[in-house]
Amino acid sequence: MRKILALLLAAGSAFAADEVLAHVSAHADRFGAISRQIWETPELGFHETKSSPLLQRELRANGFDVESGVAGMPTAFTASYGSGKPVIVILGEFDALPGLSQKDVATQDPVTPGAPGHACGHNLLGSASALAAVAIKEEIAAHGLKGTIRYYGTPAEEGGGGKIYMIHAGLFKDVDAVLAWHPGDSNNVSLHSSLANNGGKFRFYGIASHAAAAPEKGRSALDGAMIMLNAVEFLREHVPQETRIHYIITNGGSAANIVPAFAEVSLIARNPDADVLNGVWERIMKCAQAGALASETRMEFEQGTNYANVLPNDTLSEVLGRAMQKAGGYEYTPEERKFADEMQKTLGAPAHRPGPETVKVEKTEGSGPASTDAGDVSWVVPSAQFTTATFVPGVGAHTWQAAACAGSSIGRKGMVVAARTLALAGVELLENPAEVEAAKQTFAKRLDGRHWTTRIAADSKPPLDYAMK
Amino acid sequence: MRKILALLLAAGSAFAADEVLAHVSAHADRFGAISRQIWETPELGFHETKSSPLLQRELRANGFDVESGVAGMPTAFTASYGSGKPVIVILGEFDALPGLSQKDVATQDPVTPGAPGHACGHNLLGSASALAAVAIKEEIAAHGLKGTIRYYGTPAEEGGGGKIYMIHAGLFKDVDAVLAWHPGDSNNVSLHSSLANNGGKFRFYGIASHAAAAPEKGRSALDGAMIMLNAVEFLREHVPQETRIHYIITNGGSAANIVPAFAEVSLIARNPDADVLNGVWERIMKCAQAGALASETRMEFEQGTNYANVLPNDTLSEVLGRAMQKAGGYEYTPEERKFADEMQKTLGAPAHRPGPETVKVEKTEGSGPASTDAGDVSWVVPSAQFTTATFVPGVGAHTWQAAACAGSSIGRKGMVVAARTLALAGVELLENPAEVEAAKQTFAKRLDGRHWTTRIAADSKPPLDYAMK
Amino acid sequence: MRKILALLLAAGSAFAADEVLAHVSAHADRFGAISRQIWETPELGFHETKSSPLLQRELRANGFDVESGVAGMPTAFTASYGSGKPVIVILGEFDALPGLSQKDVATQDPVTPGAPGHACGHNLLGSASALAAVAIKEEIAAHGLKGTIRYYGTPAEEGGGGKIYMIHAGLFKDVDAVLAWHPGDSNNVSLHSSLANNGGKFRFYGIASHAAAAPEKGRSALDGAMIMLNAVEFLREHVPQETRIHYIITNGGSAANIVPAFAEVSLIARNPDADVLNGVWERIMKCAQAGALASETRMEFEQGTNYANVLPNDTLSEVLGRAMQKAGGYEYTPEERKFADEMQKTLGAPAHRPGPETVKVEKTEGSGPASTDAGDVSWVVPSAQFTTATFVPGVGAHTWQAAACAGSSIGRKGMVVAARTLALAGVELLENPAEVEAAKQTFAKRLDGRHWTTRIAADSKPPLDYAMK
Amino acid sequence: MRKILALLLAAGSAFAADEVLAHVSAHADRFGAISRQIWETPELGFHETKSSPLLQRELRANGFDVESGVAGMPTAFTASYGSGKPVIVILGEFDALPGLSQKDVATQDPVTPGAPGHACGHNLLGSASALAAVAIKEEIAAHGLKGTIRYYGTPAEEGGGGKIYMIHAGLFKDVDAVLAWHPGDSNNVSLHSSLANNGGKFRFYGIASHAAAAPEKGRSALDGAMIMLNAVEFLREHVPQETRIHYIITNGGSAANIVPAFAEVSLIARNPDADVLNGVWERIMKCAQAGALASETRMEFEQGTNYANVLPNDTLSEVLGRAMQKAGGYEYTPEERKFADEMQKTLGAPAHRPGPETVKVEKTEGSGPASTDAGDVSWVVPSAQFTTATFVPGVGAHTWQAAACAGSSIGRKGMVVAARTLALAGVELLENPAEVEAAKQTFAKRLDGRHWTTRIAADSKPPLDYAMK
């Protein structure tokens, strides 16, 4: 019955839909240029000192009320338009990745070798979300729609967890629904989740000694790390197979002829289910303790990234699904087709993936391989996400190919699909508050009595220099 | 001054020496035959049910008062002759080693493949000591010497630690001096020690699970053992270099498709210094605990062998040194020479070792690579030990070559050197109680305030089936 | 069109179906008693010297032409009735599992601790298949049906791979379709597959040395095994997550004071895809070679079990699905219900599993956690398999619970469901050779140009003593 | 006979001895100041751009013929005076150690935290050797002694191996004897050797992959390193116990969420015997190859430091022994005593070590725990070395305490003892060429047919930036 009503309402708002899509079109070039500008100055998490102000300026210029430097993060901001309920938030991100500098060409060719690059397409993410917010604002303004549209500028998604500090700061308390998207290689709405993750630094402290003259007087911190990591390897067999545990040794001693007094491991674990992850994490901690115990060293753990898995919202996914079907995909120009073909040749295996003209709306569940702090938001407010074809089919995030696409016209076309979908969904939620209520009910159902938890203490400071370590 | 006195006394007892050597000669064939009989029926520790009675019968027939089954061990016994102080004990052993069955030939050729063999020459050890005891008894009887000569039949030297239970049973309380010897490849008296050792079984208990269907539900006991042992390997760099740690995995799981619920490691550690060993042992225990911690299994330790290092006694070593110089070495017959030459070809490297005609008396200290429960006795009563050339030069204990020699005429000749040395030293101690007193003083000096400790609880039962496990 | 035809034919043969089910009923008690008799004398693989002859006698008594001791395996046999095409084979197994002795009660209670038990229900498997063969034979005899029904007595499914030697011996060359079943906890027909597996013994040969006296002269075979296994643990992260690798150490040295000259690992790897498994296996071999290289030991591999994954056959699964729906499930008596309730309490978690009255026919694919040599047959001849509710819902194979059920009336009821399903399917195939042809086409489609390969050499002898090692 | 002659000759040159000691005294303050100047500007190996020219200037000013930048090393130089045979070389070093900056006080207090410091006292080493060379030159000049005295300025002893490149460049070809010394905590001449060492970088190259999304596509270079190092740990048990193997992980991956494509280990091994070390090294290489094999990565080794053990020269040691006995020790002032007492409190255990007034001359052999490229020189030319009490008794090299002493008056007093000893010995060798000939004979005897080998290729370039990596 609710579905039938929704369809009727959707039909009823067809005019609104056309209008808001026109607003998107009107601003598309402008925000496309902004996305390109951000792409050209890739900035690491919490250091988005050009990208964040650029988006803030544009939103302010479009009548949004902008508050910057929120939640203790200089590059975090909120932009708000309208008033009263419902409060709809669209999430924006704009941080880049280290070491993935790349030109907008189909061969690996960094702008500056070793420099950051937008290999996760957050230049598009932040810009499309802002474009949609502006289009919705214009629809609110034109028709006096009740409710509030907000854009949240969330820094440092790539490990810094800006959204978590925004939750802790209470910025999601009055929010009714959250819409988000992420660049991808296809236009897709589903109930897919992400991997909950947890990570940090394991530091071992031993006793230095001349490694040739008195090794028996030393207690090797590196031994502590090695014993821990060996134990972690044995753990792999005995955790659910979807679990991921990966690590590097960030400090393995200072001189080969000195028994290392210090060693450091950076380790991340993931699982589609946060509870399962917590169980695995306890066992990783035991491995670390065992490393210290057996090597007679001391171990300290510093909490790093901790992202929840995405809690899908069936109602909002249906809204987004209808919106994307209305929004539609796009076609490549001959030049774009050539670029895509060339790029696909650089991928190992053939990509049997849908093209940009395809829109895929499905109710499949399961977890992708990535983690995001949008997951944490999804446990606090009803949220839904989707991807659009900003990357050539087969291209994965965190690759030079993704960085190249993010600066190309293909990226900008995918970005417009995202903005159209968000704008349509946002307007639908504002026009039909019943959808927002339904989303709250499916939210409660998915929560099933659970509630959001995080290892990031509510009173902790954002790790503003995490990307520089 | 004391030395000069000793020399005078030694000279004065020259007639006694000649007499006691004559007693040894008179019984040498008989005890040689006994050594061969024991060699032909090699019995593992605590199961010397033929060897022990054979020696008991012979000692009883020679007038000794024999008490069998002492200290809770069916094959342990004491044989005593004479009365009053001093009480001199000669140690006898008669257990064989598993898997070292060998004929008395110069090529590897087991009597029964996989069966035990006398590869440590304890058939000679027990027989020569008895021969010496009988010779001393005859000297006591002939001259009405004051004091007591005893033979202690000590089972299970190869891991069972029979002597430790005899100490616990109080059998060394009234003893004034202990003389002992061990088969070797040269005639040698020195202040050498042995390695203190400690060992036992580390048992890990986990949770079985189908290794393909539900590995995540299993907790692998074998993982516990592997993590422990990996940690032990890392420990090696950080212990004094003379330390030895060696292990086997005695149970590594029951079926490859089941997560092992049980695993067992047998591990021994050694160091010339028992205190250092105790420190190392604590760290091995931490490795074991770390293995259990990291694998979420339970670890139990069962105490096994724990032998003290030998505490040398300078006085008794001087007595033995003089005795051996009087006793002299022996010459090979042409057949024995041929046997020795052939056997030496089976050894990897050339043996620049003294021949059986050589007697080497030195005051060098240091530790050999072996461990013995005679070490424990040496912390309780002044004790000294020596070796004689029962094995072809270059042959080490616990080899098929040693087992072959132990059954040959070479072994029996070396055995007679040992009996002559023990008999001479025993008579000297009985005739010169001042030597015994001096031995007590050097004993106290070497102890330096320390006292014997053992991990074998005073009220524990001898592990009568240890060799069968 | 083919489906409609099949439905018509199925309807047309309704009388045949009723008849063959009557034949099953007539013999059900007799074969139930046989299943119990096999259950009472559980025999390990290749040693089914009572179970195999028992089934042979019964089939011979029912007019089958029996050839025993085929393919070099004393307990393998073929039993044949009828003539000409199509040739339909029903697979029978009858081997037990080590260490899983169990009474037919709902608490863990072995008949003889440590002895074998029918924890995989092969007593039911072999008996139900024979019951079905006899029922089909009677239908052939009654109506002069064209074609041949055969029962293949396949020994040692639990690791010995009897079916592989029967393939090598050419016994499947003239076969047109294979029907099989396996005891389970529900009545289920699907397109599920099994895990391809491969396994064997990795033997390391080093140089023994006294571990305290000359560890530097030893080359530890156990080190070789440990280094290999450590490397295997590191491998886990970098293989597809569905892969399973599990191992035990079957020989970890003979004495803690000897550097191990020999060590042995038994390892199995699995993956739903045989090609992927082959790739993983190459890398496991590299780990083993690395163990030998780093420890200066020699490694030898002895091929063990190598089973292919099951290649589902869509046509035959449809035939079996219709047959099982016709065959139907069964109800528990109050006593059986009580038994089931008590047993379920012994299972860790609640089992939300369908009961024995339910029949589930589905086209889902995917791989179960088990491996079987019926997988190899499925790459050579069109084959399909199903399970019936011989075990209480929630009970997995290779548990004492499964062994208890296999001897109970519940097991026998499930066995009759299996016989009814097989009998119905067998008669349908004989009556409608077009189904057999269709099965061949779907077989070719699934093969997709690939063909059966195995690491078990065509000229190798069956490892008749594998279960005794 | 030779000894008696030597004593006579030594007595005969008593006047020369007094003279040369007077020359040392005359220049002692000047070179003491130079040592302090070098101490104040500590420079790492091959970067001694102030220290080397300072010494060169002083030697040139004293009439030496200086050739700088020899053997491809900007800071290496030779300084020569006199002509003809014998050619006596005194070795000088002047490089500092990283991270050991320290003021000349008795508490740990760096001048610049993290900066280099003269914790091996090479500021004293280079200055005392130059002081001795100048004193010998004056004796040559005064008496027209035949022969040549040279000072070799050898950079980068701490890992760069400057002397090896000077050997390769032929600079030792015409040299008859080499005298050297090293700062220590006592005045000592012996036949002690050093540890031969070998080291380098093991680099592993794998395939990067997203560690959560596609770990199975990655080949972890860190796994390669870990498997290698685990294998190295297992190796420890099976090498001679005097062996040392120590390592750090210099690169353990770049991001925890990326399978590491690169990892690097820096490893050093040592043994008193170069041949034994070579055998051990081969096995370490196998461990590294095993790491690559098992992880499917590629391993490359870059040769680093390779120093030979010191080959003692009995003749030259006797010359130095007599010289040091003549040179004598020194006394602390009350202030120096206070400094020494305070510093000894910072040492863990009490130092039962001889004071600076003691001179110890002995013929003991054995190996200290350090390694030096003077070892390589000792295999090419008869060489001998000694230590003087430049450090407070109990202070070891490579500590902040050593760095403090090296800048203090204690250091300068010890330096004068060294200069006196070298000067006396140098003059004796020039006056008595028969000693030089005798030294060549003992050299040949110690070589026993062996000759110098090194892993540093004759045509390789000095690793001028090794200390900066």
Tab-separated table of N, CA and C in Angstrom, chain A residues 211 215-220 222-223 226-227 230-231 234-235 237-240 259 282-283 286-287 289-291 293-296, chain B residues 211 215-220 222-223 226-227 230-231 234-235 237-240 259 282-283 286-287 289-291 293-296:
chain	number	residue	atom	x	y	z
A	211	ALA	N	74.013	-5.249	19.391
A	211	ALA	CA	73.501	-6.528	18.898
A	211	ALA	C	74.585	-7.586	18.757
A	215	PRO	N	73.729	-9.122	22.875
A	215	PRO	CA	72.333	-9.310	22.448
A	215	PRO	C	71.457	-9.846	23.573
A	216	GLU	N	72.068	-10.549	24.524
A	216	GLU	CA	71.280	-11.146	25.599
A	216	GLU	C	70.796	-10.094	26.583
A	217	LYS	N	71.386	-8.906	26.520
A	217	LYS	CA	70.906	-7.837	27.401
A	217	LYS	C	69.785	-7.038	26.745
A	218	GLY	N	69.593	-7.200	25.475
A	218	GLY	CA	68.550	-6.463	24.772
A	218	GLY	C	67.215	-7.187	24.830
A	219	ARG	N	66.160	-6.400	24.729
A	219	ARG	CA	64.818	-6.957	24.550
A	219	ARG	C	64.285	-6.280	23.299
A	220	SER	N	64.148	-7.059	22.244
A	220	SER	CA	63.889	-6.474	20.939
A	220	SER	C	62.424	-6.104	20.737
A	222	LEU	N	61.362	-5.096	17.974
A	222	LEU	CA	61.013	-5.680	16.674
A	222	LEU	C	60.580	-7.134	16.840
A	223	ASP	N	61.235	-7.853	17.738
A	223	ASP	CA	60.768	-9.210	18.041
A	223	ASP	C	59.306	-9.174	18.489
A	226	MET	N	57.236	-8.748	15.469
A	226	MET	CA	57.261	-9.933	14.603
A	226	MET	C	56.444	-11.077	15.211
A	227	ILE	N	56.568	-11.284	16.499
A	227	ILE	CA	55.805	-12.356	17.149
A	227	ILE	C	54.316	-12.045	17.070
A	230	ASN	N	53.327	-12.647	13.363
A	230	ASN	CA	53.242	-14.082	13.091
A	230	ASN	C	51.948	-14.644	13.663
A	231	ALA	N	51.624	-14.240	14.869
A	231	ALA	CA	50.395	-14.738	15.499
A	231	ALA	C	49.163	-14.286	14.716
A	234	PHE	N	48.523	-16.559	11.896
A	234	PHE	CA	47.851	-17.792	12.309
A	234	PHE	C	46.369	-17.535	12.585
A	235	LEU	N	46.055	-16.317	12.965
A	235	LEU	CA	44.657	-15.966	13.241
A	235	LEU	C	43.794	-16.028	11.982
A	237	GLU	N	43.239	-17.992	9.614
A	237	GLU	CA	42.445	-19.191	9.300
A	237	GLU	C	41.174	-19.247	10.129
A	238	HIS	N	41.221	-18.620	11.284
A	238	HIS	CA	40.156	-18.857	12.253
A	238	HIS	C	39.255	-17.649	12.471
A	239	VAL	N	39.133	-16.820	11.457
A	239	VAL	CA	38.157	-15.732	11.480
A	239	VAL	C	37.252	-15.910	10.263
A	240	PRO	N	36.041	-15.348	10.307
A	240	PRO	CA	35.161	-15.481	9.137
A	240	PRO	C	35.882	-14.993	7.885
A	259	VAL	N	70.022	-3.770	19.079
A	259	VAL	CA	68.755	-4.436	19.351
A	259	VAL	C	67.681	-3.348	19.425
A	282	GLU	N	39.474	-8.050	19.291
A	282	GLU	CA	39.937	-8.532	20.602
A	282	GLU	C	41.045	-9.556	20.451
A	283	ARG	N	40.899	-10.382	19.428
A	283	ARG	CA	41.905	-11.424	19.233
A	283	ARG	C	43.200	-10.844	18.667
A	286	LYS	N	45.037	-9.579	21.512
A	286	LYS	CA	45.707	-10.679	22.223
A	286	LYS	C	47.021	-11.047	21.524
A	287	CYS	N	47.012	-11.025	20.211
A	287	CYS	CA	48.248	-11.308	19.469
A	287	CYS	C	49.310	-10.268	19.824
A	289	GLN	N	49.456	-8.454	22.566
A	289	GLN	CA	49.875	-8.695	23.953
A	289	GLN	C	50.821	-9.897	24.009
A	290	ALA	N	50.523	-10.899	23.217
A	290	ALA	CA	51.393	-12.079	23.187
A	290	ALA	C	52.780	-11.708	22.680
A	291	GLY	N	52.829	-10.829	21.688
A	291	GLY	CA	54.127	-10.380	21.176
A	291	GLY	C	54.949	-9.711	22.270
A	293	LEU	N	54.472	-10.069	25.567
A	293	LEU	CA	54.733	-11.054	26.621
A	293	LEU	C	55.943	-11.914	26.278
A	294	ALA	N	55.949	-12.441	25.078
A	294	ALA	CA	57.004	-13.389	24.702
A	294	ALA	C	58.349	-12.702	24.518
A	295	SER	N	58.346	-11.430	24.169
A	295	SER	CA	59.609	-10.729	23.915
A	295	SER	C	60.040	-9.871	25.100
A	296	GLU	N	59.279	-9.906	26.163
A	296	GLU	CA	59.554	-9.067	27.327
A	296	GLU	C	59.699	-7.602	26.925
B	211	ALA	N	37.758	-28.258	9.533
B	211	ALA	CA	38.707	-27.254	9.050
B	211	ALA	C	38.276	-26.620	7.735
B	215	PRO	N	36.283	-23.289	9.960
B	215	PRO	CA	37.582	-23.031	10.620
B	215	PRO	C	37.489	-21.892	11.628
B	216	GLU	N	36.549	-20.980	11.424
B	216	GLU	CA	36.435	-19.823	12.320
B	216	GLU	C	35.860	-20.227	13.664
B	217	LYS	N	35.280	-21.396	13.747
B	217	LYS	CA	34.767	-21.852	15.040
B	217	LYS	C	35.828	-22.614	15.818
B	218	GLY	N	36.894	-22.980	15.155
B	218	GLY	CA	37.950	-23.723	15.832
B	218	GLY	C	38.969	-22.798	16.481
B	219	ARG	N	39.592	-23.316	17.519
B	219	ARG	CA	40.750	-22.633	18.111
B	219	ARG	C	41.862	-23.674	18.082
B	220	SER	N	42.856	-23.426	17.260
B	220	SER	CA	43.828	-24.462	16.959
B	220	SER	C	44.897	-24.589	18.039
B	222	LEU	N	47.356	-26.480	17.694
B	222	LEU	CA	48.626	-26.476	16.961
B	222	LEU	C	49.096	-25.050	16.718
B	223	ASP	N	48.162	-24.144	16.444
B	223	ASP	CA	48.543	-22.725	16.334
B	223	ASP	C	49.210	-22.270	17.633
B	226	MET	N	52.662	-23.562	17.596
B	226	MET	CA	53.485	-22.911	16.566
B	226	MET	C	53.855	-21.488	16.986
B	227	ILE	N	52.897	-20.757	17.531
B	227	ILE	CA	53.177	-19.380	17.957
B	227	ILE	C	54.191	-19.395	19.093
B	230	ASN	N	57.597	-20.303	17.464
B	230	ASN	CA	58.134	-19.147	16.735
B	230	ASN	C	58.725	-18.147	17.715
B	231	ALA	N	58.020	-17.898	18.801
B	231	ALA	CA	58.511	-16.948	19.802
B	231	ALA	C	59.813	-17.452	20.421
B	234	PHE	N	62.684	-16.580	18.298
B	234	PHE	CA	63.103	-15.184	18.461
B	234	PHE	C	63.871	-14.991	19.771
B	235	LEU	N	63.573	-15.817	20.754
B	235	LEU	CA	64.262	-15.740	22.045
B	235	LEU	C	65.749	-16.078	21.921
B	237	GLU	N	68.184	-15.288	20.121
B	237	GLU	CA	69.182	-14.224	19.970
B	237	GLU	C	69.474	-13.548	21.304
B	238	HIS	N	68.507	-13.607	22.200
B	238	HIS	CA	68.598	-12.768	23.387
B	238	HIS	C	68.813	-13.557	24.679
B	239	VAL	N	69.436	-14.699	24.557
B	239	VAL	CA	69.866	-15.451	25.742
B	239	VAL	C	71.374	-15.666	25.621
B	240	PRO	N	72.062	-15.911	26.747
B	240	PRO	CA	73.509	-16.155	26.661
B	240	PRO	C	73.793	-17.270	25.663
B	259	VAL	N	40.400	-28.901	12.822
B	259	VAL	CA	41.210	-27.936	13.573
B	259	VAL	C	41.674	-28.646	14.846
B	282	GLU	N	61.943	-18.995	32.547
B	282	GLU	CA	60.801	-18.092	32.741
B	282	GLU	C	60.353	-17.475	31.427
B	283	ARG	N	61.349	-17.173	30.597
B	283	ARG	CA	61.003	-16.543	29.321
B	283	ARG	C	60.405	-17.551	28.344
B	286	LYS	N	56.892	-17.745	29.190
B	286	LYS	CA	56.157	-16.609	28.622
B	286	LYS	C	55.829	-16.857	27.146
B	287	CYS	N	56.766	-17.446	26.440
B	287	CYS	CA	56.493	-17.780	25.037
B	287	CYS	C	55.306	-18.735	24.939
B	289	GLN	N	52.913	-19.129	27.164
B	289	GLN	CA	51.703	-18.399	27.531
B	289	GLN	C	51.249	-17.502	26.377
B	290	ALA	N	52.220	-16.921	25.698
B	290	ALA	CA	51.891	-16.078	24.547
B	290	ALA	C	51.222	-16.901	23.455
B	291	GLY	N	51.712	-18.118	23.259
B	291	GLY	CA	51.096	-18.998	22.261
B	291	GLY	C	49.644	-19.266	22.583
B	293	LEU	N	47.723	-17.397	24.597
B	293	LEU	CA	46.991	-16.127	24.562
B	293	LEU	C	46.577	-15.771	23.138
B	294	ALA	N	47.520	-15.841	22.229
B	294	ALA	CA	47.260	-15.391	20.857
B	294	ALA	C	46.327	-16.334	20.112
B	295	SER	N	46.320	-17.596	20.479
B	295	SER	CA	45.497	-18.573	19.756
B	295	SER	C	44.204	-18.887	20.496
B	296	GLU	N	43.986	-18.232	21.607
B	296	GLU	CA	42.807	-18.513	22.437
B	296	GLU	C	42.701	-20.005	22.755
